[in-house]
Short mmCIF file of C-alpha atoms in Angstrom, two decimals:
data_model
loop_
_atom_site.label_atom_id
_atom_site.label_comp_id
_atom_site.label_asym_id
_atom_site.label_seq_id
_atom_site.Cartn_x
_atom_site.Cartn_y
_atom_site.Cartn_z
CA UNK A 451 101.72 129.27 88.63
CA UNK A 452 103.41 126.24 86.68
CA UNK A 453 102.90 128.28 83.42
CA UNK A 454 105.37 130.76 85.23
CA UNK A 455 107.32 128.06 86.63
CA UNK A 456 107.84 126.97 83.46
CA UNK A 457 108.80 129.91 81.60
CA UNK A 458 111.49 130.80 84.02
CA UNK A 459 113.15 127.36 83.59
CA UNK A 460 113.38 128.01 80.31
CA UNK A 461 114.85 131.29 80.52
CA UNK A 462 117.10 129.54 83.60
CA UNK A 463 117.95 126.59 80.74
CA UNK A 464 118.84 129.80 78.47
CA UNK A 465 120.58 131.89 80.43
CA UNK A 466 122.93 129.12 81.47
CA UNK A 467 123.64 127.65 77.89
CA UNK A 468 124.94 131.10 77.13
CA UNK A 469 128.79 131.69 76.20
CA UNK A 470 128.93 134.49 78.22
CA UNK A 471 127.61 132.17 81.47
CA UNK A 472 130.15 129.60 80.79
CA UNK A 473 132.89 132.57 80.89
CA UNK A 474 131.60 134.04 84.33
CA UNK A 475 131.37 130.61 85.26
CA UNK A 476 135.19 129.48 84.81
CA UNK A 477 136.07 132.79 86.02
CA UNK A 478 134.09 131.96 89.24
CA UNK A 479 135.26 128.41 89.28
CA UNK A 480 138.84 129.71 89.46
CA UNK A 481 138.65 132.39 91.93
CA UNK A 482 136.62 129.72 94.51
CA UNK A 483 139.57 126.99 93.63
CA UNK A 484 141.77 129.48 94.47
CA UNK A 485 140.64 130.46 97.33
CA UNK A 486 140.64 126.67 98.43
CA UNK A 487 144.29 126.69 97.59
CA UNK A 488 145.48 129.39 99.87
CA UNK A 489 143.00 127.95 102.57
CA UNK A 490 144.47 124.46 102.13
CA UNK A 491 148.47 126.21 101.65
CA UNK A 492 147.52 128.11 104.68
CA UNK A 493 146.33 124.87 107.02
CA UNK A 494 149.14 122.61 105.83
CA UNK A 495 151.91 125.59 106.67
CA UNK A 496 150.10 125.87 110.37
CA UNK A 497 150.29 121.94 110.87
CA UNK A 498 153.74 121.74 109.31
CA UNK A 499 154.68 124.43 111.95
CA UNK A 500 152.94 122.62 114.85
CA UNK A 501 154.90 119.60 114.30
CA UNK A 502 151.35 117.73 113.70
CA UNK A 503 150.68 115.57 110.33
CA UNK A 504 148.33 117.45 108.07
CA UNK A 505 145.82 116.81 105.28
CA UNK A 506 149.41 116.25 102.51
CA UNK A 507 151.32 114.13 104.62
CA UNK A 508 148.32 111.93 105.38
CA UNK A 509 147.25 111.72 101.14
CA UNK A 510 150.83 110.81 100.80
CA UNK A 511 150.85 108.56 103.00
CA UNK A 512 148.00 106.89 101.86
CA UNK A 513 148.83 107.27 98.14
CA UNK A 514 151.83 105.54 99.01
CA UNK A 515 150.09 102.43 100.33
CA UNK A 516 147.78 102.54 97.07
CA UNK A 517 151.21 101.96 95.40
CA UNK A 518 151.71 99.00 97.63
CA UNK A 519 148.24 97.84 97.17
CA UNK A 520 149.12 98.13 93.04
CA UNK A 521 152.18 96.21 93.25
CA UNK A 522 150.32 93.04 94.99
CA UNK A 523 147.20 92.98 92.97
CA UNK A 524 149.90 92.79 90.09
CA UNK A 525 151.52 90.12 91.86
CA UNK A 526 147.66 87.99 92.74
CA UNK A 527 147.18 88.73 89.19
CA UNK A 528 150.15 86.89 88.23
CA UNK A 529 149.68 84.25 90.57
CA UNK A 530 146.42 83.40 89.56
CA UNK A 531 147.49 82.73 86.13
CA UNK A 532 150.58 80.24 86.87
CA UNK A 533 147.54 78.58 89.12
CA UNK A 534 145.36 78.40 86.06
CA UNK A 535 148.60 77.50 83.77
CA UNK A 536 149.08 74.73 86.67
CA UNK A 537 145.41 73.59 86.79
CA UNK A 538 145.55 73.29 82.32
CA UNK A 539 148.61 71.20 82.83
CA UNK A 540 147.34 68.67 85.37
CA UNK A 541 146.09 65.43 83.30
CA UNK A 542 142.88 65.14 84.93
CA UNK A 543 142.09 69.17 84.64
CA UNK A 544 138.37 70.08 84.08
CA UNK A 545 139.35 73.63 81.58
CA UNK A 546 140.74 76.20 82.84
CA UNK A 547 138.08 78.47 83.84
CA UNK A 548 134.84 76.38 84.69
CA UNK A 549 132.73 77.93 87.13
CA UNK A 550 130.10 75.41 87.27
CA UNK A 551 132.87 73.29 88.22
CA UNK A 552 133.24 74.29 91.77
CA UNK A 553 136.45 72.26 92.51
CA UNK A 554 138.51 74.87 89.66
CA UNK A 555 136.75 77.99 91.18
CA UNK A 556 138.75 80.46 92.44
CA UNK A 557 138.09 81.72 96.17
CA UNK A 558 136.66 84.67 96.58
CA UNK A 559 139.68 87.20 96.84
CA UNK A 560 139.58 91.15 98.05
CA UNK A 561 141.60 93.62 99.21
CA UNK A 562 140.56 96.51 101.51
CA UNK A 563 140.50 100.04 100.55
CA UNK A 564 142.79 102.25 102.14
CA UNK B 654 90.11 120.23 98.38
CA UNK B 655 88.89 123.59 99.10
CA UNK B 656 90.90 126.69 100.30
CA UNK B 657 89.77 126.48 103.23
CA UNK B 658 90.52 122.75 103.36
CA UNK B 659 94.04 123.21 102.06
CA UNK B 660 94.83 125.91 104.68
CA UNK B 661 93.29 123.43 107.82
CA UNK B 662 95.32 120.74 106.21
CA UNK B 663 98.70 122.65 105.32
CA UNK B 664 100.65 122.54 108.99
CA UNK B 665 100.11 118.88 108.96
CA UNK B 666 101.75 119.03 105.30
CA UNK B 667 104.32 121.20 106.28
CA UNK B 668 105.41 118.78 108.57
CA UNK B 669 105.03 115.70 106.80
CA UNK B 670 106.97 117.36 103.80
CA UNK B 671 110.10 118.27 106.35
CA UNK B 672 110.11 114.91 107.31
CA UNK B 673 110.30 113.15 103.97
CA UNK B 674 112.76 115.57 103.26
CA UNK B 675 114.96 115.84 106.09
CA UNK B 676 114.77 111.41 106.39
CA UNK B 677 115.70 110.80 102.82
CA UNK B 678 118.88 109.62 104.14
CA UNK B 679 117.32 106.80 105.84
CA UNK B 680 115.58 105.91 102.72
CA UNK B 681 116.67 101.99 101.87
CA UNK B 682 118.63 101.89 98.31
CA UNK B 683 120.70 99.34 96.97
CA UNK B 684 119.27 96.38 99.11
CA UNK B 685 119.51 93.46 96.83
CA UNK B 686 122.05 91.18 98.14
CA UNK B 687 125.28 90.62 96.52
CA UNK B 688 128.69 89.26 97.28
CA UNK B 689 132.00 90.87 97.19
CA UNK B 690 133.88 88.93 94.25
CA UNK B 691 136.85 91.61 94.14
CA UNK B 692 137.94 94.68 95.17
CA UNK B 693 140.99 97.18 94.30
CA UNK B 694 141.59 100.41 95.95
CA UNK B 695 138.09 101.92 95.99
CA UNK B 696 137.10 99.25 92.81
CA UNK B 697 134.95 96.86 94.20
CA UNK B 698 133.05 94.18 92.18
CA UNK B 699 129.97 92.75 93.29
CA UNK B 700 128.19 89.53 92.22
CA UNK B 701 123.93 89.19 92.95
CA UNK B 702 122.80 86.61 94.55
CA UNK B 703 120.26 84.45 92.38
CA UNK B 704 118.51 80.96 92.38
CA UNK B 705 117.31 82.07 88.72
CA UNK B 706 120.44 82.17 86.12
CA UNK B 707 119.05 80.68 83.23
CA UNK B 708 121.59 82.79 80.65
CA UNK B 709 125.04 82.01 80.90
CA UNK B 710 126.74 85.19 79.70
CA UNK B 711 127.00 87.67 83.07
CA UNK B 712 126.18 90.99 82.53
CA UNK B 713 128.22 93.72 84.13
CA UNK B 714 126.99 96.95 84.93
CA UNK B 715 128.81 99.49 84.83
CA UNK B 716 128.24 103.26 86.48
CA UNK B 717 129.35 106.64 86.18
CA UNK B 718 132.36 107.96 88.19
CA UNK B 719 130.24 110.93 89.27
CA UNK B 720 127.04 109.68 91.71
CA UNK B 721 127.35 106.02 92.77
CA UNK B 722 125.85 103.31 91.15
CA UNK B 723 123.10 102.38 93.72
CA UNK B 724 120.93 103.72 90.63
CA UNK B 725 120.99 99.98 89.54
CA UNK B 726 119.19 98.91 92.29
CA UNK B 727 117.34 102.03 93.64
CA UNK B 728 115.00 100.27 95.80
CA UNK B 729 112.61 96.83 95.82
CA UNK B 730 110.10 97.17 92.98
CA UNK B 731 112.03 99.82 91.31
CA UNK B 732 115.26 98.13 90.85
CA UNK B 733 116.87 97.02 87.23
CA UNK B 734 118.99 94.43 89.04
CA UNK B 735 116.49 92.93 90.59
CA UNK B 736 114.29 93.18 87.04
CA UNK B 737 117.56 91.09 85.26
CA UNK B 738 117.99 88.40 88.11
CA UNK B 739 114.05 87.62 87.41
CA UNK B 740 114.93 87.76 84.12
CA UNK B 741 117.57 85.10 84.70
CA UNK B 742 120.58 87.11 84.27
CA UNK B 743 123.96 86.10 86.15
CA UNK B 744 124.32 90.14 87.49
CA UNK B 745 127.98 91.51 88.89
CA UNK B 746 128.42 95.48 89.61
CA UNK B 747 131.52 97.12 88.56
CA UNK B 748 131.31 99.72 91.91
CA UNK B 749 133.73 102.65 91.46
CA UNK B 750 133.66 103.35 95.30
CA UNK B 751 134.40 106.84 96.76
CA UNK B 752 138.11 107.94 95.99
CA UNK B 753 139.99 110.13 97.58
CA UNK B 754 143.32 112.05 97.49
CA UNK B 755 145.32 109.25 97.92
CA UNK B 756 143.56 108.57 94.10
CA UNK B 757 144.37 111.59 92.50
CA UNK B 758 146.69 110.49 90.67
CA UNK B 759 144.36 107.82 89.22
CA UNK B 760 143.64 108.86 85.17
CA UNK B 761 141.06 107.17 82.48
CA UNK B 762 143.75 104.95 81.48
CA UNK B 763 143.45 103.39 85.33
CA UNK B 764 140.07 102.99 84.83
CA UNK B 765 139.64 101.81 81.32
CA UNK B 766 142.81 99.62 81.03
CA UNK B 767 143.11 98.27 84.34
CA UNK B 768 139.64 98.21 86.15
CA UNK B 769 137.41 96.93 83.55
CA UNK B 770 140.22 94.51 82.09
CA UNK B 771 140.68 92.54 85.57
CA UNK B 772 137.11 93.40 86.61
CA UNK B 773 136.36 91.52 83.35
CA UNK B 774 138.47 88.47 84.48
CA UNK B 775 137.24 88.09 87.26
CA UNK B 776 133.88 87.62 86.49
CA UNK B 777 135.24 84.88 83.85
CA UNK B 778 136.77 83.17 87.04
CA UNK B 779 133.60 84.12 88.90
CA UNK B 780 130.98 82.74 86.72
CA UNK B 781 133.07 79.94 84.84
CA UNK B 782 131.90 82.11 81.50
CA UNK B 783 133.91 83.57 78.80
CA UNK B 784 132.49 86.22 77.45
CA UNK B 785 130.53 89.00 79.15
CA UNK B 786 127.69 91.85 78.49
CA UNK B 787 129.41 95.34 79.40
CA UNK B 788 126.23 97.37 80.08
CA UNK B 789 127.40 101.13 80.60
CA UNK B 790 125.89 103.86 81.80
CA UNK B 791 126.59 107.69 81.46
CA UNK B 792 130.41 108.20 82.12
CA UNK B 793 130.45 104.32 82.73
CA UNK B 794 129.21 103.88 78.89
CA UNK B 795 131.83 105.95 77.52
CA UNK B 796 134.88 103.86 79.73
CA UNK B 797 132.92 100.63 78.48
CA UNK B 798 133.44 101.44 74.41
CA UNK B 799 136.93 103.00 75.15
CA UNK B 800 138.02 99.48 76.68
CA UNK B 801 136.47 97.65 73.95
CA UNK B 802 137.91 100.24 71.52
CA UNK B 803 141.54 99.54 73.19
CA UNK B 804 141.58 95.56 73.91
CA UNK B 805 141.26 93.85 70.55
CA UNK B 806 140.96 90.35 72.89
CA UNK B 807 138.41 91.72 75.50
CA UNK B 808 135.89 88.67 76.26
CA UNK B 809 133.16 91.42 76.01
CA UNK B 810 130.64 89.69 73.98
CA UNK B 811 127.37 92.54 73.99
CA UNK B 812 128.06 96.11 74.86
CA UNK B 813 125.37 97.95 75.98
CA UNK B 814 125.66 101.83 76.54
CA UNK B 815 122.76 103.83 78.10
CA UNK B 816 122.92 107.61 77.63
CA UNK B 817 126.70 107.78 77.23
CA UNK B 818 128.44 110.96 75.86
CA UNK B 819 130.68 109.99 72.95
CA UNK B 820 130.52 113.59 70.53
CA UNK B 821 130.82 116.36 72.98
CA UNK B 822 130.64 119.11 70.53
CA UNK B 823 127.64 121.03 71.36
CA UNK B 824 126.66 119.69 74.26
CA UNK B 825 126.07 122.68 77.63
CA UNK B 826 129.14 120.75 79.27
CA UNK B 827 131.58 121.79 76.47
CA UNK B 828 130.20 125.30 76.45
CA UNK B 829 131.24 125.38 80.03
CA UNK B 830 134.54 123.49 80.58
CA UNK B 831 135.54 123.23 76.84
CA UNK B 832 136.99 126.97 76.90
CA UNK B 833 140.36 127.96 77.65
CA UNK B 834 139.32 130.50 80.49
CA UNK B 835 138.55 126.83 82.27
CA UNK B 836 141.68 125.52 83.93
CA UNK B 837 141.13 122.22 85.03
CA UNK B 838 144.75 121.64 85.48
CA UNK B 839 143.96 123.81 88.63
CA UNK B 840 140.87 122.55 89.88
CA UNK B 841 142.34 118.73 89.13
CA UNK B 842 145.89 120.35 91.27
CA UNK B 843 144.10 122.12 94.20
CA UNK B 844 141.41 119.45 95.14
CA UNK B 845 143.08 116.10 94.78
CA UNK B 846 139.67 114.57 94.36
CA UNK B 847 137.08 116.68 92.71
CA UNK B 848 134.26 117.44 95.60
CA UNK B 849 131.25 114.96 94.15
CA UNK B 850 129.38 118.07 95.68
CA UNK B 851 130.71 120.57 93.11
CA UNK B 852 129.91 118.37 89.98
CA UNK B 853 126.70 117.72 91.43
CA UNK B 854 125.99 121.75 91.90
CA UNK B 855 127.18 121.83 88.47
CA UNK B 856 124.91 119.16 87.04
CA UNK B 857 121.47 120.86 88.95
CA UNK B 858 122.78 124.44 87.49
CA UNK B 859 122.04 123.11 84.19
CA UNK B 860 118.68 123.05 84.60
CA UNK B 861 118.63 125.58 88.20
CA UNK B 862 114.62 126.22 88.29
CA UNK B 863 113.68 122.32 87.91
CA UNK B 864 115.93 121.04 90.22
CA UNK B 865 116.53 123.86 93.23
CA UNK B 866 112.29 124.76 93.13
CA UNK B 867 110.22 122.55 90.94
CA UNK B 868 111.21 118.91 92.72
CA UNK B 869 110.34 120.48 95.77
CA UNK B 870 107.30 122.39 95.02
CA UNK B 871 105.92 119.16 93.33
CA UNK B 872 106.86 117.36 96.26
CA UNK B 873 104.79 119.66 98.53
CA UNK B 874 102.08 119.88 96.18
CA UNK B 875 101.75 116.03 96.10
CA UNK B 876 101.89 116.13 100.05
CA UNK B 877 99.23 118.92 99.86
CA UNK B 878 97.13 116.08 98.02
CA UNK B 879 97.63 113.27 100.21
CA UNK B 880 99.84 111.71 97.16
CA UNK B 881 102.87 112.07 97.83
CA UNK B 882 105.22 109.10 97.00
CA UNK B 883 107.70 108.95 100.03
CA UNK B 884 109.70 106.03 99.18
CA UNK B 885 110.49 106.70 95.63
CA UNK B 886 111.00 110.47 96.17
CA UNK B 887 113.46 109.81 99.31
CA UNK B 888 115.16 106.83 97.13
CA UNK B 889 115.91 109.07 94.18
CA UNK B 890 116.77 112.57 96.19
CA UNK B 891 119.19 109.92 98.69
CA UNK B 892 121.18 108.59 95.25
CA UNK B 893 121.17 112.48 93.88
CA UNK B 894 122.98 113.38 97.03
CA UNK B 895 125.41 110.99 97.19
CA UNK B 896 128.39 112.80 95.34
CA UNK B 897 131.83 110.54 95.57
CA UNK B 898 135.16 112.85 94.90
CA UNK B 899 136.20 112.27 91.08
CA UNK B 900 140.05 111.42 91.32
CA UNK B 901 141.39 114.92 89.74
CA UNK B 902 143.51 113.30 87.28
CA UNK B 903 140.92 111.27 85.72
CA UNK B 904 138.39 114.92 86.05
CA UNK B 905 141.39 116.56 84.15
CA UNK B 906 141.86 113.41 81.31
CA UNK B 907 137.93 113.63 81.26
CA UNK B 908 137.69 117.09 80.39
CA UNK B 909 140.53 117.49 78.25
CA UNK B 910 140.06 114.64 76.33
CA UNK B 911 135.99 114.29 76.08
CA UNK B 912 135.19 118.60 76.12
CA UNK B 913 137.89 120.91 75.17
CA UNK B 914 139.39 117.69 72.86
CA UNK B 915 137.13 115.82 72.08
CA UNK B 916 139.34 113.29 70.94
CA UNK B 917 136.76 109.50 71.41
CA UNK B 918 134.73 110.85 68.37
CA UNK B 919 138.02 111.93 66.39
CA UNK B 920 139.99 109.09 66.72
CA UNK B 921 142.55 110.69 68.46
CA UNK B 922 141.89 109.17 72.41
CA UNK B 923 145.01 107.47 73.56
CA UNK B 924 145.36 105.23 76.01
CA UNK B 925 148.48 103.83 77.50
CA UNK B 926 149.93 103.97 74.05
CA UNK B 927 147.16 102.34 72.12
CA UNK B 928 144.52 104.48 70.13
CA UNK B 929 140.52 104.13 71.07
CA UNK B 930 139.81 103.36 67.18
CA UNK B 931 135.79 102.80 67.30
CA UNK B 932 135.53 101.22 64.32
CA UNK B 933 137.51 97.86 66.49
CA UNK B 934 134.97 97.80 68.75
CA UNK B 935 132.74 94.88 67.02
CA UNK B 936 130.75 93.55 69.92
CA UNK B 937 127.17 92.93 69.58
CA UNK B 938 125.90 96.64 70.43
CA UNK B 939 122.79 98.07 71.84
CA UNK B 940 122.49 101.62 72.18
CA UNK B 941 119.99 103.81 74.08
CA UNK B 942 119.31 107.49 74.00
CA UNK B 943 116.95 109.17 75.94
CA UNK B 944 115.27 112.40 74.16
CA UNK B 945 115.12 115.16 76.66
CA UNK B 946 118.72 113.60 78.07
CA UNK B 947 120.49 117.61 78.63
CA UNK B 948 123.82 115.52 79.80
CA UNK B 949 124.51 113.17 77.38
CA UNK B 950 122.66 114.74 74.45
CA UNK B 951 121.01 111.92 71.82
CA UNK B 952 122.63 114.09 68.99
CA UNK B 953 126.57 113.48 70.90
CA UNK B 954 125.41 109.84 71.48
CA UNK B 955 124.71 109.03 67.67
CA UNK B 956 128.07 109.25 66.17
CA UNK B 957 128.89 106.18 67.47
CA UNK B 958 126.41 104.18 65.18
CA UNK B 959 128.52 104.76 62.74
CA UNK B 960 131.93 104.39 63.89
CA UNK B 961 131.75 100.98 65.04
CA UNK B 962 132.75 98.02 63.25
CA UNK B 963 130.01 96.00 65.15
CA UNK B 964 127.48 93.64 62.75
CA UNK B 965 124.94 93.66 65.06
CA UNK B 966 123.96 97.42 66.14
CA UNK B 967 120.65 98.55 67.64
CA UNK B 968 119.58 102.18 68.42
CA UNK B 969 116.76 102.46 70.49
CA UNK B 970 115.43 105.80 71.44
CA UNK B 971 112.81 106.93 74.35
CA UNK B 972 111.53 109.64 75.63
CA UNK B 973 112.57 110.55 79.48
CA UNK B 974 115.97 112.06 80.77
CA UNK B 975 119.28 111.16 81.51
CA UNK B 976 118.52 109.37 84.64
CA UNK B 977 114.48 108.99 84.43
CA UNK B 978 114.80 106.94 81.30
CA UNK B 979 116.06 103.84 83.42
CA UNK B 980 115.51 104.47 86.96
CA UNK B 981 111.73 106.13 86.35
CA UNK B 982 108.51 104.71 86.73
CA UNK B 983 107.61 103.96 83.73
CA UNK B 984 110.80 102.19 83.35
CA UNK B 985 110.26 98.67 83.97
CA UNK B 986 107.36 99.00 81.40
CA UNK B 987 108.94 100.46 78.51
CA UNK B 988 112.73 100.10 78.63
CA UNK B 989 114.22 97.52 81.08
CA UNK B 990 112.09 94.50 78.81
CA UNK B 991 113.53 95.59 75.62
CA UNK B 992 116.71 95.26 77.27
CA UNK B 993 116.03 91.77 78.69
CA UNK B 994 115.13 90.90 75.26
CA UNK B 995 118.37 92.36 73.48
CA UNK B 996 120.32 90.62 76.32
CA UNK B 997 118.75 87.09 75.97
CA UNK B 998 118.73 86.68 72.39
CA UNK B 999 122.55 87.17 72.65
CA UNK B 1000 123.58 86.00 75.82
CA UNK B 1001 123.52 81.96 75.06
CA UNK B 1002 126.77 79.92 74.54
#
């Protein structure tokens, strides 16, 4: 049985690693994708039609707010550094980034995913 | 056991083996505790919680964007974290999250020269060090030497890369996506996000008999014998099945670039203007292969021995597979110390 078992995985492994697999395969991969495309084309036109928000408007909508979320971890990013420049400037500053030194550790900071 | 014994005992085992099977999402992975240091978008970067740091350079693991890095920490007793934090490590997790459409438009360059960079200073901040160990693995290997191959000033100190694709020539993936007939512009277009499903249907077809019969026909077999394994079988088939979307721009740089490309190896990757040149990536290096590996081939892991300008380069090679090398049971035997041991001789101030 497992001598079996094994000889068809190895004809499986074969059979896969063949050129003319990875053709049917992007063939296959194409008409499924596709598909998805008029399926998705086809939902978003009924939404857009019903006056309701569909599954575009929403991904905009939240690819927008990824912008925003960009923009202020650029801005935290800066921030943090004048703090540190701030912090290397002060005479009685421990270095600039001393974690054992709990008094120049930064608090923890995080912003939610949207 | 006799026939007759097997075919008394085989309702019982037909039961017990659609329970394992249909609770495996219940299993408990990724249980060691950790604290949120910093998160981006779906980026999130975790710090473990230890009593034990006795090395002062952190080590950052980093995953895959395909499966989620829970393979880290699989479960208690089977769990690398946990093996490094009794090893005295100072442990954060670069976690890619699950993205989404609003990420589509997320590429490499995102991920290489924006994620790992402020990742990276963050665990400065975090741990008061200033250099780092950037341990990759898979996918996550290959975005660890590109950022080391792009930032000249990175405080990585040791990069370690675990089964990570850097010559793609070859390999079953490039038969498959490397051809023209495979338009990734439209899969990247039409989904968005990438279904984690449909790479992970891809990934099983390359070996279809092993993983749609052979897992479970062991598994029943082992039930059969009154050995079957439940947590560590429910832990492993739980992280298999957890597919997160791959952000389509990022699937389409991936492809392009790495398969039909295959730019890393030729010194022609590009990233936000500045070329991935290997031979500037001069950390401290530790590379690992795994021999029967049929997704990130040893032979497409090699090249990079001999493109780096690192001093300090180590090869280690082991039988097992892509994932089984690490996350396996023999594992913590015959891998994860050698690690330890490359990490501590090179992790002091």
């Amino acid at each position: 049985m497992e001598e079996q078992e094994s000889r068809a995985a190895k004809a499986a492994e074969r059979m896969v690693s063949r050129d003319s697999f990875g053709e049917l395969l992007a063939m296959a991969t194409e008409n499924v994708v596709a598909l998805t495309r008029i399926g998705f084309d086809t939902m978003d036109m009924v939404w857009s039609n019903l006056r309701i928000a569909g599954r575009r408007d929403v991904a905009r909508l939240a690819r927008q707010i990824g912008r925003t979320e960009d923009k202020l971890e650029l801005v935290l990013q800066e921030l943090e550094r004048l703090r540190d420049a701030e912090t290397r400037t002060r005479p009685d500053a421990p270095s600039a980034v001393d974690g054992a030194n709990s008094a120049n550790r930064r608090p923890t900071r995080r912003s939610s995913k949207t | 056991m006799n026939p007759l014994e097997r075919i008394a005992r085989s309702p019982v085992a037909a039961l017990e083996f659609a329970n394992i099977v249909l609770t495996e999402r219940d299993a408990p992975i990724a249980v060691t505790p950790k604290d949120v240091v910093w998160s981006h978008r779906a980026t999130t970067l975790y710090r473990y919680r230890s009593n034990r740091r006795s090395y002062p350079v952190p080590v950052v693991l980093v995953f895959a964007l395909i499966n989620r890095p829970h393979i880290f920490d699989l479960r208690p007793g089977n769990s690398f974290v946990e093996f490094l934090l009794n090893e005295g490590f100072d442990v954060f997790l670069l976690d890619w999250g699950e993205p989404d459409e609003a990420d589509a438009e997320l590429g490499l360059e995102h991920y290489v020269c924006e994620q790992i960079p402020r990742a990276l200073r963050e665990v400065q901040r975090a741990s008061g060090e200033e250099e780092a160990t950037l341990l990759g693995w898979c996918i996550g290997g290959t975005l660890s030497l590109m950022h080391c191959a792009v930032e000249p000033q990175t405080p990585v100190r040791n990069l370690v890369l675990l089964t990570t694709p850097v010559d793609t020539s070859g390999s079953l993936y490039a038969t498959w996506v490397a051809r023209d007939s495979f338009d990734v512009d439209l899969v990247a277009d039409v989904y968005g996000a990438v279904p984690g499903r449909t790479i992970d249907w891809a990934n099983k077809l390359m070996k279809p008999v092993n993983n749609y019969w052979t897992t479970y026909r062991r598994l029943w077999q082992q039930v059969l014998d009154g050995k079957a394994r439940r947590e560590d079988y429910q832990a492993m088939a739980k992280w298999v099945a957890d597919n997160p979307p791959f952000p389509g721009r990022a699937f389409r740089d991936w492809v392009t670039w790495m398969y039909k490309e295959n730019r890393l190896v030729r010194g022609r990757m590009r990233l936000r203007g500045r070329r991935a040149d290997l031979s500037a990536v001069e950390q401290n290096l530790l590379v690992i292969t795994a021999g029967d590996d049929h997704i990130a081939p040893r032979q497409g892991t090699l090249p990079v021995l001999d493109q780096v300008g690192s001093q300090d380069v180590t090869h280690l090679d082991r039988p097992g597979g892509h994932i089984g090398l690490m996350a396996g049971s023999k594992a913590r035997t015959e891998i994860w110390p050698d690690i330890a041991e490359w990490l501590a001789e090179r992790s002091d101030r």
